[in-house]
Amino acid sequence: MRLGNLKFAHYGAVSYMQEIGREHGLDVQERVFAKGVDLIPALVAGEIDIAASSSDAAIAARVAGAPIYVVAGFAKGGARIVVKDGIKSLAELRGKKVGVARGGAQELLLLAELAKAGLSWSDRPGKDVLILYLAYADLNQALASGNIDAMCQSEPQSAQAIARGFGKELMKPYDTPLGEPVRALVMTEKLYKGKPDVARRVLEAFVDATRRFETDPALASRWVREKMFKGQLSETDYKDAMSNAPLTTDITVAHIQTTADLMVKYGVGRLPKAPDAREFVKLDLLEKAKSALPVTKAKR
C-alpha cells in the first residue's frame, strides 16, 4: 500500500498507518512530498494508492483527471496568518508582501481573508497586496529575514515562527465561508473499486491510527517529533501546533463543495469550473470502519 504524505504535525496519524498497517493485513509504504500539489502527478500516474492532502489539492487532482475519491478527513484548521511586529490588522497588509505556498489550504484561506477585508492581490506589483509564492520550508526564513511582511503558514511552522519571536499571530483564518479547512484522505478509484476488501482495511487502519493518537497524546507526540521531524520539533512547538490542528476522521460533501466553489472564485488551482463533490466524496468505508473499531478512553 503506497501512501503519499506531507511533513506537517497534523499529518502524523496518517503517517502512523505504516506502523500499525500489518495489524490490518497491510504493508504501508510512505512517500513524503514537499507540498500537496506535488501529489497530483503521482496520483494520476498511479504511483501512490492513498494520499493525505489538503482538500484543495484533492479537488485539483480530480479536475486534472486523477481517478481518486475523498474517503475521509484527518485534521482541521492547521494554519495561521503570521506577521512582523507592528502589523495589527488585515487592513494593514495593504502595500505589504505576503508569502504563501501555492495550491494548498493556506492559499485559499489567505485569499478569502483578503477578499473579506476588501483588499486586492496579485503576484505582480499593482494591487493592494503583493503575493510571493514560496515553499513551506522557505516561508519562515523569508519572514525572519524581512523578505516578506506576513505569511499564511501551516503547522508546526507557524507555531515555530511565533515561538522563535520573528513572527506574531495576526489571526487563525477561519472566519470566511470556508471555515476551518479539513484535510482529506484520498484513495484511487482503482483501489476503491477493484480491491474493496483492501480498501476497507485501509480505512480501518486509518481510523485505528487516529484513535490511538487521540487517546494517547504522548504516543502522537513521539511519533511526530522523532519519526517525522527527526528530533527537530520540540514538545512545546508540537503542542502549540496541534492546538490549532485537531485530528478528525470526518469530512463532508458540503465542505468539499464549498472549497471547490471558492477555488474557482479566487482562481486557486486555475479550475475551469467547480466539480460536483457528490461524484467523488465516498464516505461509506469510513462509516463502516468507525463502526467496526471500538472507541477507547484517552490516557491522562
XYZ file of C-alpha atoms in Angstrom:
300
model
C 0.000 0.000 0.000
C 1.728 3.168 -1.236
C 0.935 6.244 0.863
C 1.685 9.815 -0.191
C 2.076 12.163 2.767
C 3.336 15.624 3.751
C 5.636 16.650 6.597
C 3.278 18.545 8.879
C 2.398 17.968 12.527
C -1.266 17.244 11.833
C -0.393 14.596 9.212
C 1.044 12.363 11.933
C -1.836 9.902 12.351
C -1.790 9.196 8.618
C 1.952 8.582 8.833
C 1.374 6.202 11.766
C -0.564 3.879 9.462
C 2.791 2.453 8.354
C 3.490 1.414 11.956
C 0.222 -0.470 12.505
C -0.600 -1.469 8.941
C 0.403 -5.093 9.423
C -2.168 -5.407 12.205
C -4.722 -4.816 9.459
C -3.040 -7.020 6.873
C -1.345 -4.113 5.081
C 2.233 -3.198 4.204
C 2.029 0.616 4.161
C 4.980 2.321 2.456
C 5.127 6.085 2.969
C 6.476 8.584 0.444
C 6.767 12.174 1.671
C 6.113 15.026 -0.787
C 7.125 18.690 -0.486
C 3.589 20.082 -0.931
C 0.070 18.942 -1.660
C 0.054 19.816 -5.359
C 3.050 17.503 -5.842
C 0.753 14.601 -5.039
C -1.327 15.173 -8.161
C 1.126 13.809 -10.763
C 1.825 10.792 -8.552
C -1.892 10.053 -8.226
C -2.506 10.494 -11.952
C 0.436 8.203 -12.754
C -0.738 5.560 -10.298
C 2.466 5.808 -8.245
C 0.565 6.030 -4.951
C -2.667 4.395 -3.787
C -3.728 6.701 -0.955
C -2.677 10.212 -0.035
C -3.012 12.787 2.733
C -3.788 16.095 1.140
C -5.396 19.452 1.554
C -8.936 19.429 0.202
C -7.778 21.982 -2.403
C -5.148 19.605 -3.787
C -7.600 16.709 -3.825
C -10.102 18.789 -5.782
C -7.429 19.984 -8.205
C -6.274 16.397 -8.692
C -9.804 15.253 -9.520
C -10.288 18.078 -12.019
C -6.896 17.273 -13.569
C -8.125 13.776 -14.293
C -6.780 11.852 -11.319
C -9.165 8.931 -10.706
C -9.496 9.479 -6.968
C -12.098 9.583 -4.237
C -12.094 11.556 -0.996
C -12.714 8.855 1.606
C -12.139 10.634 4.953
C -10.880 13.764 6.669
C -7.903 13.687 9.001
C -7.288 17.141 10.515
C -8.956 20.540 10.820
C -7.531 24.042 10.838
C -3.746 23.919 10.773
C -2.978 27.444 9.531
C -2.284 30.953 10.827
C -1.592 34.339 9.333
C 1.698 35.352 10.947
C 3.072 38.886 10.621
C 6.030 41.038 11.547
C 5.780 43.087 14.704
C 3.678 46.222 14.208
C 1.017 44.811 11.874
C -2.230 44.577 13.808
C -4.956 44.029 11.205
C -5.585 42.635 7.739
C -6.129 46.182 6.504
C -2.512 46.951 7.386
C -1.349 44.388 4.821
C -2.067 46.986 2.127
C 1.227 47.728 0.400
C 2.874 44.701 2.006
C 4.392 41.452 0.725
C 2.674 38.288 1.915
C 4.100 34.807 1.443
C 2.140 31.591 0.967
C 2.605 28.187 -0.620
C 0.737 27.806 -3.913
C -2.103 25.344 -4.193
C -2.629 24.407 -0.553
C -5.284 25.223 2.001
C -3.232 28.212 3.157
C -3.519 29.957 -0.208
C -7.290 29.674 -0.280
C -7.576 30.787 3.347
C -5.377 33.813 2.693
C -7.242 34.930 -0.423
C -10.625 34.500 1.255
C -9.463 36.709 4.139
C -8.010 39.363 1.828
C -11.270 39.440 -0.127
C -13.271 39.796 3.094
C -11.043 42.737 4.070
C -11.628 44.389 0.684
C -8.014 44.037 -0.440
C -6.895 43.157 -3.950
C -3.868 40.956 -4.590
C -1.534 39.683 -7.276
C 1.855 38.026 -7.617
C 2.870 41.096 -9.641
C 3.051 44.734 -8.456
C -0.020 46.922 -8.867
C -2.533 45.512 -6.381
C -3.057 46.169 -2.684
C -1.087 43.097 -1.616
C 1.879 41.508 -3.382
C 1.727 37.715 -3.054
C 5.013 35.818 -3.021
C 4.617 32.096 -3.654
C 7.212 30.162 -1.675
C 7.719 26.607 -0.481
C 6.503 25.883 3.051
C 10.109 25.326 4.101
C 11.134 28.797 2.847
C 8.344 30.910 4.302
C 9.688 31.166 7.841
C 13.131 32.192 6.636
C 11.588 34.816 4.347
C 9.660 36.324 7.265
C 12.659 36.183 9.595
C 14.902 37.900 7.039
C 12.354 40.602 6.193
C 11.801 39.480 2.606
C 8.082 39.262 3.358
C 5.925 41.147 5.857
C 3.464 38.357 6.580
C 2.677 34.768 5.688
C -0.169 32.312 5.754
C 1.644 29.241 7.036
C 0.874 25.691 8.103
C 1.667 23.913 11.370
C 4.085 23.436 13.021
C 5.986 26.085 11.037
C 3.648 28.907 12.080
C 3.918 27.894 15.742
C 7.710 27.790 15.397
C 7.811 31.296 13.896
C 5.859 32.644 16.853
C 7.914 30.730 19.431
C 11.176 31.994 17.942
C 9.988 35.575 18.110
C 10.264 36.660 14.472
C 6.529 36.407 13.863
C 3.303 37.268 15.657
C -0.056 35.618 15.118
C -2.440 38.004 13.410
C -5.271 35.500 13.211
C -6.414 31.978 12.584
C -8.128 32.487 9.202
C -11.315 30.544 9.786
C -13.987 33.266 9.658
C -14.856 33.053 5.942
C -17.386 30.733 4.233
C -14.658 28.067 4.138
C -14.472 27.872 7.923
C -11.800 25.552 9.246
C -10.266 23.688 6.308
C -10.473 19.907 6.595
C -7.573 17.891 5.187
C -8.620 14.952 3.018
C -7.553 11.331 2.824
C -7.865 10.312 -0.819
C -7.830 6.902 -2.474
C -7.552 5.850 -6.102
C -10.703 4.608 -7.797
C -8.709 1.529 -8.799
C -8.221 0.558 -5.172
C -11.695 1.591 -4.042
C -13.497 -0.311 -6.811
C -11.035 -3.066 -7.651
C -9.959 -4.207 -4.175
C -12.846 -3.422 -1.823
C -11.525 -5.650 0.975
C -8.131 -3.928 0.910
C -9.816 -0.517 0.729
C -11.896 -1.415 3.779
C -8.792 -2.410 5.735
C -7.061 0.846 4.734
C -9.883 2.855 6.306
C -9.833 0.657 9.399
C -6.076 1.219 9.768
C -6.602 4.975 9.346
C -9.376 5.151 11.956
C -7.302 2.955 14.285
C -4.223 5.192 13.899
C -6.263 8.337 14.514
C -7.942 6.948 17.606
C -4.588 5.815 19.021
C -3.219 9.334 18.567
C -6.318 10.887 20.098
C -6.286 8.591 23.129
C -2.502 8.587 23.659
C -1.126 12.115 23.144
C 2.350 11.035 24.271
C 2.484 8.427 21.506
C 1.342 11.016 18.963
C 3.970 13.497 20.107
C 6.807 10.965 19.994
C 5.908 9.747 16.520
C 5.637 13.226 15.010
C 8.688 14.710 16.740
C 11.023 11.712 16.484
C 9.917 9.856 13.344
C 8.571 12.609 11.115
C 10.722 15.555 12.224
C 13.808 13.575 13.334
C 14.084 15.460 16.618
C 13.847 18.919 15.019
C 10.474 19.726 16.610
C 10.196 20.482 20.324
C 7.418 19.213 22.558
C 6.222 22.793 23.081
C 6.122 23.526 19.347
C 4.266 20.267 18.755
C 1.622 21.089 21.367
C 1.236 24.633 20.064
C 0.826 23.348 16.522
C -1.725 20.672 17.404
C -3.772 23.124 19.490
C -4.555 24.688 16.101
C -4.926 21.448 14.150
C -7.174 18.909 15.909
C -7.360 15.430 14.442
C -10.565 14.075 12.973
C -11.739 11.298 10.690
C -14.719 13.202 9.330
C -15.315 15.302 6.243
C -18.491 16.260 4.375
C -19.633 16.594 0.796
C -20.719 20.151 1.619
C -17.248 21.158 2.819
C -15.591 19.811 -0.316
C -18.169 21.590 -2.490
C -17.653 24.909 -0.678
C -13.888 24.532 -1.062
C -14.218 23.826 -4.786
C -16.550 26.785 -5.318
C -14.161 29.157 -3.540
C -11.209 27.808 -5.513
C -12.984 28.814 -8.711
C -13.985 32.190 -7.259
C -10.419 33.108 -6.253
C -8.539 31.358 -9.032
C -6.798 28.805 -6.836
C -5.744 25.827 -8.906
C -6.982 27.505 -12.100
C -10.053 25.255 -12.248
C -12.259 25.754 -15.326
C -15.297 25.072 -13.147
C -16.097 23.553 -9.784
C -16.606 19.792 -9.846
C -19.638 18.181 -8.228
C -18.362 16.915 -4.877
C -21.051 14.233 -4.774
C -19.271 12.449 -7.602
C -16.014 11.843 -5.754
C -16.649 12.044 -1.997
C -17.256 8.459 -0.873
C -17.647 8.045 2.880
C -19.199 4.570 3.136
C -15.941 2.807 4.035
C -15.206 5.405 6.703
C -18.547 4.882 8.394
C -18.058 1.101 8.361
C -14.556 1.462 9.813
C -15.758 3.758 12.590
C -18.474 1.250 13.486
C -16.089 -1.714 13.389
C -13.465 -0.303 15.756
C -14.109 0.204 19.476
C -13.792 3.653 20.976
C -11.275 3.843 23.838
C -10.812 6.471 26.514
C -7.952 8.919 26.335
C -4.902 8.373 28.520
C -4.112 11.013 31.103
